[in-house]
Amino acid sequence: MSTMIQFVANYDDLSTDKGYQFKFHCDKCRNGYMSRFQPNAIGIAGGLLQAASSIFGSLGGAENAAYHIQRAIGGKAHDGALETAVAEGKTYFKQCTRCGHWVCPDVCWNAGAGLCEDCAPDEQEELRAQQAQATREQIQTKTRAQDYTQNLDFLGRTPLVQCANCQAKLAAGQKFCPSCGAPNAAAQVPGRFCTGCGTGLKPDQKFCADCGAKN
């Protein structure tokens, strides 16, 4: 009875008609290793594959041809190459006895706990990560607590002023358009106040009615 091949859940089969090669991934970070290329010991010639592609392609199309090509590179030679690659790949990974995942020892393995970092996170890494998460949440909370709309006219009472010449947006008190220089007929005239006592003055008033100062 043939033995089962372990460690097959996280690999890519890169085998071709020229030989066998496999890429193994860490179950946590998905980084990994590629096995060394193993030439096809059976020595399937390229002509045989081309013939198979031609014959079976004419009978059942490209999918049928691909199926028979896969049969040509499969079988005992393929299983033996996979088993060799698995034995090689297992030396680069650690298996967590709690969850069963195979992880890379440099990034995803907690050597002190003897478990993967999903099951036993590194204390300092977890602390830094939680501090960053808490900082992000506090910034969001404090940012939302600020009122950024207190100066907006929600009732639309402040008219939107545009330049009559170029249609550029103008502030209410701008006398001339900053884009084209045209005068703004809707410019608000600033209020006048007495330089002596601060009393409000009319636009054409030369002397203050309260203190008599000339303005």
mmCIF file of C-alpha atoms in Angstrom:
data_model
loop_
_atom_site.group_PDB
_atom_site.id
_atom_site.type_symbol
_atom_site.label_atom_id
_atom_site.label_comp_id
_atom_site.label_asym_id
_atom_site.label_seq_id
_atom_site.Cartn_x
_atom_site.Cartn_y
_atom_site.Cartn_z
ATOM 1 C CA MET A 1 0.000 0.000 0.000
ATOM 2 C CA SER A 2 1.351 3.407 -0.956
ATOM 3 C CA THR A 3 1.929 5.856 1.871
ATOM 4 C CA MET A 4 0.144 9.182 2.066
ATOM 5 C CA ILE A 5 2.188 12.294 1.417
ATOM 6 C CA GLN A 6 2.025 14.863 4.207
ATOM 7 C CA PHE A 7 2.120 18.613 4.001
ATOM 8 C CA VAL A 8 0.062 19.071 0.858
ATOM 9 C CA ALA A 9 -2.453 21.758 1.852
ATOM 10 C CA ASN A 10 -0.283 24.764 1.149
ATOM 11 C CA TYR A 11 1.761 24.156 -1.968
ATOM 12 C CA ASP A 12 1.661 24.963 -5.664
ATOM 13 C CA ASP A 13 2.605 22.310 -8.196
ATOM 14 C CA LEU A 14 4.864 23.908 -10.807
ATOM 15 C CA SER A 15 5.731 20.636 -12.540
ATOM 16 C CA THR A 16 5.972 20.493 -16.313
ATOM 17 C CA ASP A 17 6.953 17.893 -18.853
ATOM 18 C CA LYS A 18 10.604 18.843 -18.194
ATOM 19 C CA GLY A 19 10.569 18.010 -14.497
ATOM 20 C CA TYR A 20 9.079 18.629 -11.094
ATOM 21 C CA GLN A 21 9.072 21.655 -8.819
ATOM 22 C CA PHE A 22 6.836 22.758 -5.944
ATOM 23 C CA LYS A 23 6.277 25.978 -4.047
ATOM 24 C CA PHE A 24 5.425 25.699 -0.328
ATOM 25 C CA HIS A 25 3.668 28.506 1.558
ATOM 26 C CA CYS A 26 3.472 29.567 5.193
ATOM 27 C CA ASP A 27 -0.116 29.108 6.385
ATOM 28 C CA LYS A 28 -0.022 32.482 8.156
ATOM 29 C CA CYS A 29 1.878 34.994 6.015
ATOM 30 C CA ARG A 30 1.838 33.040 2.710
ATOM 31 C CA ASN A 31 5.559 33.570 2.165
ATOM 32 C CA GLY A 32 7.446 30.418 1.413
ATOM 33 C CA TYR A 33 10.036 28.400 -0.411
ATOM 34 C CA MET A 34 10.370 26.767 -3.796
ATOM 35 C CA SER A 35 11.802 23.270 -3.983
ATOM 36 C CA ARG A 36 14.764 22.533 -6.163
ATOM 37 C CA PHE A 37 13.947 21.512 -9.705
ATOM 38 C CA GLN A 38 13.913 17.746 -10.228
ATOM 39 C CA PRO A 39 14.333 16.667 -13.861
ATOM 40 C CA ASN A 40 11.873 14.091 -15.126
ATOM 41 C CA ALA A 41 13.594 10.763 -14.462
ATOM 42 C CA ILE A 42 11.425 8.976 -17.021
ATOM 43 C CA GLY A 43 12.745 11.286 -19.692
ATOM 44 C CA ILE A 44 9.514 12.068 -21.476
ATOM 45 C CA ALA A 45 10.557 13.616 -24.755
ATOM 46 C CA GLY A 46 9.037 16.824 -25.977
ATOM 47 C CA GLY A 47 8.052 15.048 -29.167
ATOM 48 C CA LEU A 48 5.880 12.593 -27.231
ATOM 49 C CA LEU A 49 4.015 15.439 -25.591
ATOM 50 C CA GLN A 50 3.587 17.208 -28.886
ATOM 51 C CA ALA A 51 2.267 14.006 -30.410
ATOM 52 C CA ALA A 52 -0.129 13.541 -27.513
ATOM 53 C CA SER A 53 -1.274 17.123 -27.874
ATOM 54 C CA SER A 54 -1.806 16.627 -31.604
ATOM 55 C CA ILE A 55 -3.596 13.269 -31.354
ATOM 56 C CA PHE A 56 -5.794 13.981 -28.378
ATOM 57 C CA GLY A 57 -6.294 17.567 -29.403
ATOM 58 C CA SER A 58 -7.826 16.411 -32.655
ATOM 59 C CA LEU A 59 -10.101 14.028 -30.791
ATOM 60 C CA GLY A 60 -11.230 16.081 -27.842
ATOM 61 C CA GLY A 61 -9.741 19.568 -28.072
ATOM 62 C CA ALA A 62 -7.178 21.349 -25.945
ATOM 63 C CA GLU A 63 -8.688 20.247 -22.639
ATOM 64 C CA ASN A 64 -8.386 16.579 -23.598
ATOM 65 C CA ALA A 65 -4.792 17.155 -24.681
ATOM 66 C CA ALA A 66 -3.987 18.910 -21.403
ATOM 67 C CA TYR A 67 -5.474 15.989 -19.498
ATOM 68 C CA HIS A 68 -3.219 13.470 -21.204
ATOM 69 C CA ILE A 69 -0.175 15.700 -20.795
ATOM 70 C CA GLN A 70 -0.943 15.851 -17.068
ATOM 71 C CA ARG A 71 -1.121 12.041 -17.025
ATOM 72 C CA ALA A 72 2.286 11.934 -18.689
ATOM 73 C CA ILE A 73 3.980 14.001 -15.978
ATOM 74 C CA GLY A 74 2.012 12.414 -13.131
ATOM 75 C CA GLY A 75 2.149 8.963 -11.610
ATOM 76 C CA LYS A 76 4.884 7.441 -9.442
ATOM 77 C CA ALA A 77 7.598 9.774 -10.706
ATOM 78 C CA HIS A 78 5.501 12.810 -9.796
ATOM 79 C CA ASP A 79 4.583 11.405 -6.375
ATOM 80 C CA GLY A 80 8.198 10.579 -5.667
ATOM 81 C CA ALA A 81 9.276 14.082 -6.617
ATOM 82 C CA LEU A 82 6.549 15.559 -4.396
ATOM 83 C CA GLU A 83 7.582 13.381 -1.477
ATOM 84 C CA THR A 84 11.200 14.490 -1.887
ATOM 85 C CA ALA A 85 10.134 18.126 -2.085
ATOM 86 C CA VAL A 86 7.921 17.739 1.001
ATOM 87 C CA ALA A 87 10.812 16.313 3.007
ATOM 88 C CA GLU A 88 12.904 19.257 1.880
ATOM 89 C CA GLY A 89 10.179 21.815 2.517
ATOM 90 C CA LYS A 90 9.355 20.593 6.035
ATOM 91 C CA THR A 91 12.825 21.572 7.205
ATOM 92 C CA TYR A 92 11.943 25.234 6.524
ATOM 93 C CA PHE A 93 8.655 25.281 8.446
ATOM 94 C CA LYS A 94 7.358 24.665 11.947
ATOM 95 C CA GLN A 95 4.077 22.874 12.614
ATOM 96 C CA CYS A 96 1.934 24.270 15.412
ATOM 97 C CA THR A 97 0.689 21.452 17.647
ATOM 98 C CA ARG A 98 -2.355 23.522 18.651
ATOM 99 C CA CYS A 99 -3.819 24.405 15.232
ATOM 100 C CA GLY A 100 -1.758 22.167 12.960
ATOM 101 C CA HIS A 101 -0.641 24.974 10.666
ATOM 102 C CA TRP A 102 2.790 25.009 9.082
ATOM 103 C CA VAL A 103 4.408 28.414 9.485
ATOM 104 C CA CYS A 104 7.747 30.043 8.704
ATOM 105 C CA PRO A 105 10.004 30.146 11.776
ATOM 106 C CA ASP A 106 11.434 33.628 11.193
ATOM 107 C CA VAL A 107 8.180 35.616 11.093
ATOM 108 C CA CYS A 108 5.209 33.542 12.229
ATOM 109 C CA TRP A 109 6.604 31.237 14.915
ATOM 110 C CA ASN A 110 6.724 32.030 18.651
ATOM 111 C CA ALA A 111 9.800 30.080 19.719
ATOM 112 C CA GLY A 112 9.241 30.856 23.402
ATOM 113 C CA ALA A 113 5.764 29.347 23.395
ATOM 114 C CA GLY A 114 6.464 26.614 20.856
ATOM 115 C CA LEU A 115 3.336 27.621 18.915
ATOM 116 C CA CYS A 116 2.518 29.730 15.883
ATOM 117 C CA GLU A 117 1.826 33.411 16.470
ATOM 118 C CA ASP A 118 -1.854 32.968 15.654
ATOM 119 C CA CYS A 119 -2.156 30.751 18.725
ATOM 120 C CA ALA A 120 0.471 32.492 20.860
ATOM 121 C CA PRO A 121 1.166 36.049 19.679
ATOM 122 C CA ASP A 122 4.486 37.636 20.527
ATOM 123 C CA GLU A 123 3.757 39.827 23.572
ATOM 124 C CA GLN A 124 5.713 42.874 22.451
ATOM 125 C CA GLU A 125 4.392 42.708 18.887
ATOM 126 C CA GLU A 126 0.827 42.319 20.155
ATOM 127 C CA LEU A 127 1.284 45.222 22.586
ATOM 128 C CA ARG A 128 2.558 47.517 19.830
ATOM 129 C CA ALA A 129 -0.243 46.450 17.519
ATOM 130 C CA GLN A 130 -2.930 47.076 20.158
ATOM 131 C CA GLN A 131 -1.402 50.451 21.042
ATOM 132 C CA ALA A 132 -1.526 51.456 17.387
ATOM 133 C CA GLN A 133 -5.123 50.255 17.120
ATOM 134 C CA ALA A 134 -6.136 52.156 20.270
ATOM 135 C CA THR A 135 -4.410 55.300 18.983
ATOM 136 C CA ARG A 136 -6.297 55.023 15.703
ATOM 137 C CA GLU A 137 -9.633 54.605 17.520
ATOM 138 C CA GLN A 138 -8.945 57.530 19.880
ATOM 139 C CA ILE A 139 -8.048 59.795 16.974
ATOM 140 C CA GLN A 140 -11.301 58.860 15.257
ATOM 141 C CA THR A 141 -13.313 59.493 18.443
ATOM 142 C CA LYS A 142 -11.712 62.868 19.167
ATOM 143 C CA THR A 143 -11.918 63.934 15.546
ATOM 144 C CA ARG A 144 -15.650 63.198 15.429
ATOM 145 C CA ALA A 145 -16.167 65.154 18.665
ATOM 146 C CA GLN A 146 -14.989 68.366 16.973
ATOM 147 C CA ASP A 147 -17.492 70.633 15.242
ATOM 148 C CA TYR A 148 -16.146 71.444 11.789
ATOM 149 C CA THR A 149 -19.440 72.916 10.534
ATOM 150 C CA GLN A 150 -20.200 75.673 13.041
ATOM 151 C CA ASN A 151 -19.461 78.427 10.518
ATOM 152 C CA LEU A 152 -21.493 76.923 7.695
ATOM 153 C CA ASP A 153 -24.749 78.546 6.660
ATOM 154 C CA PHE A 154 -27.057 75.514 6.757
ATOM 155 C CA LEU A 155 -30.152 77.621 6.010
ATOM 156 C CA GLY A 156 -28.576 79.076 2.881
ATOM 157 C CA ARG A 157 -29.098 82.668 3.959
ATOM 158 C CA THR A 158 -25.686 83.841 2.803
ATOM 159 C CA PRO A 159 -25.978 84.364 -0.957
ATOM 160 C CA LEU A 160 -23.484 82.751 -3.266
ATOM 161 C CA VAL A 161 -21.645 85.594 -4.971
ATOM 162 C CA GLN A 162 -20.217 85.078 -8.449
ATOM 163 C CA CYS A 163 -18.352 87.379 -10.746
ATOM 164 C CA ALA A 164 -20.706 88.739 -13.388
ATOM 165 C CA ASN A 165 -17.899 88.608 -15.951
ATOM 166 C CA CYS A 166 -16.208 85.195 -15.469
ATOM 167 C CA GLN A 167 -18.543 83.457 -12.980
ATOM 168 C CA ALA A 168 -15.733 82.894 -10.464
ATOM 169 C CA LYS A 169 -16.811 82.518 -6.832
ATOM 170 C CA LEU A 170 -16.352 85.665 -4.743
ATOM 171 C CA ALA A 171 -16.322 86.359 -1.048
ATOM 172 C CA ALA A 172 -19.112 88.665 0.067
ATOM 173 C CA GLY A 173 -16.747 91.554 0.781
ATOM 174 C CA GLN A 174 -14.543 91.321 -2.311
ATOM 175 C CA LYS A 175 -14.829 94.476 -4.388
ATOM 176 C CA PHE A 176 -13.001 93.056 -7.401
ATOM 177 C CA CYS A 177 -12.823 89.600 -8.909
ATOM 178 C CA PRO A 178 -9.409 87.979 -8.186
ATOM 179 C CA SER A 179 -9.623 86.038 -11.467
ATOM 180 C CA CYS A 180 -10.447 88.767 -14.000
ATOM 181 C CA GLY A 181 -10.398 92.030 -12.035
ATOM 182 C CA ALA A 182 -14.028 92.940 -12.782
ATOM 183 C CA PRO A 183 -15.748 95.034 -10.063
ATOM 184 C CA ASN A 184 -18.119 93.219 -7.764
ATOM 185 C CA ALA A 185 -21.378 95.137 -7.669
ATOM 186 C CA ALA A 186 -22.644 93.030 -4.769
ATOM 187 C CA ALA A 187 -19.634 93.775 -2.547
ATOM 188 C CA GLN A 188 -20.604 94.586 1.001
ATOM 189 C CA VAL A 189 -19.497 98.050 2.108
ATOM 190 C CA PRO A 190 -17.675 97.753 5.453
ATOM 191 C CA GLY A 191 -19.141 99.741 8.350
ATOM 192 C CA ARG A 192 -17.587 103.077 9.422
ATOM 193 C CA PHE A 193 -16.880 103.967 13.019
ATOM 194 C CA CYS A 194 -15.755 107.148 14.718
ATOM 195 C CA THR A 195 -12.023 107.192 15.348
ATOM 196 C CA GLY A 196 -12.624 109.115 18.561
ATOM 197 C CA CYS A 197 -15.402 107.275 20.357
ATOM 198 C CA GLY A 198 -16.197 104.291 18.173
ATOM 199 C CA THR A 199 -19.764 105.330 17.346
ATOM 200 C CA GLY A 200 -21.155 103.987 14.105
ATOM 201 C CA LEU A 201 -21.108 106.459 11.190
ATOM 202 C CA LYS A 202 -23.080 106.728 7.987
ATOM 203 C CA PRO A 203 -21.100 106.352 4.726
ATOM 204 C CA ASP A 204 -21.174 110.119 3.976
ATOM 205 C CA GLN A 205 -20.860 111.358 7.588
ATOM 206 C CA LYS A 206 -17.739 113.543 8.123
ATOM 207 C CA PHE A 207 -18.162 114.412 11.823
ATOM 208 C CA CYS A 208 -19.256 112.219 14.722
ATOM 209 C CA ALA A 209 -22.629 113.232 16.139
ATOM 210 C CA ASP A 210 -21.610 112.058 19.649
ATOM 211 C CA CYS A 211 -18.139 113.556 20.113
ATOM 212 C CA GLY A 212 -17.714 115.878 17.132
ATOM 213 C CA ALA A 213 -14.511 114.251 15.970
ATOM 214 C CA LYS A 214 -13.698 114.604 12.273
ATOM 215 C CA ASN A 215 -13.617 111.326 10.378
#
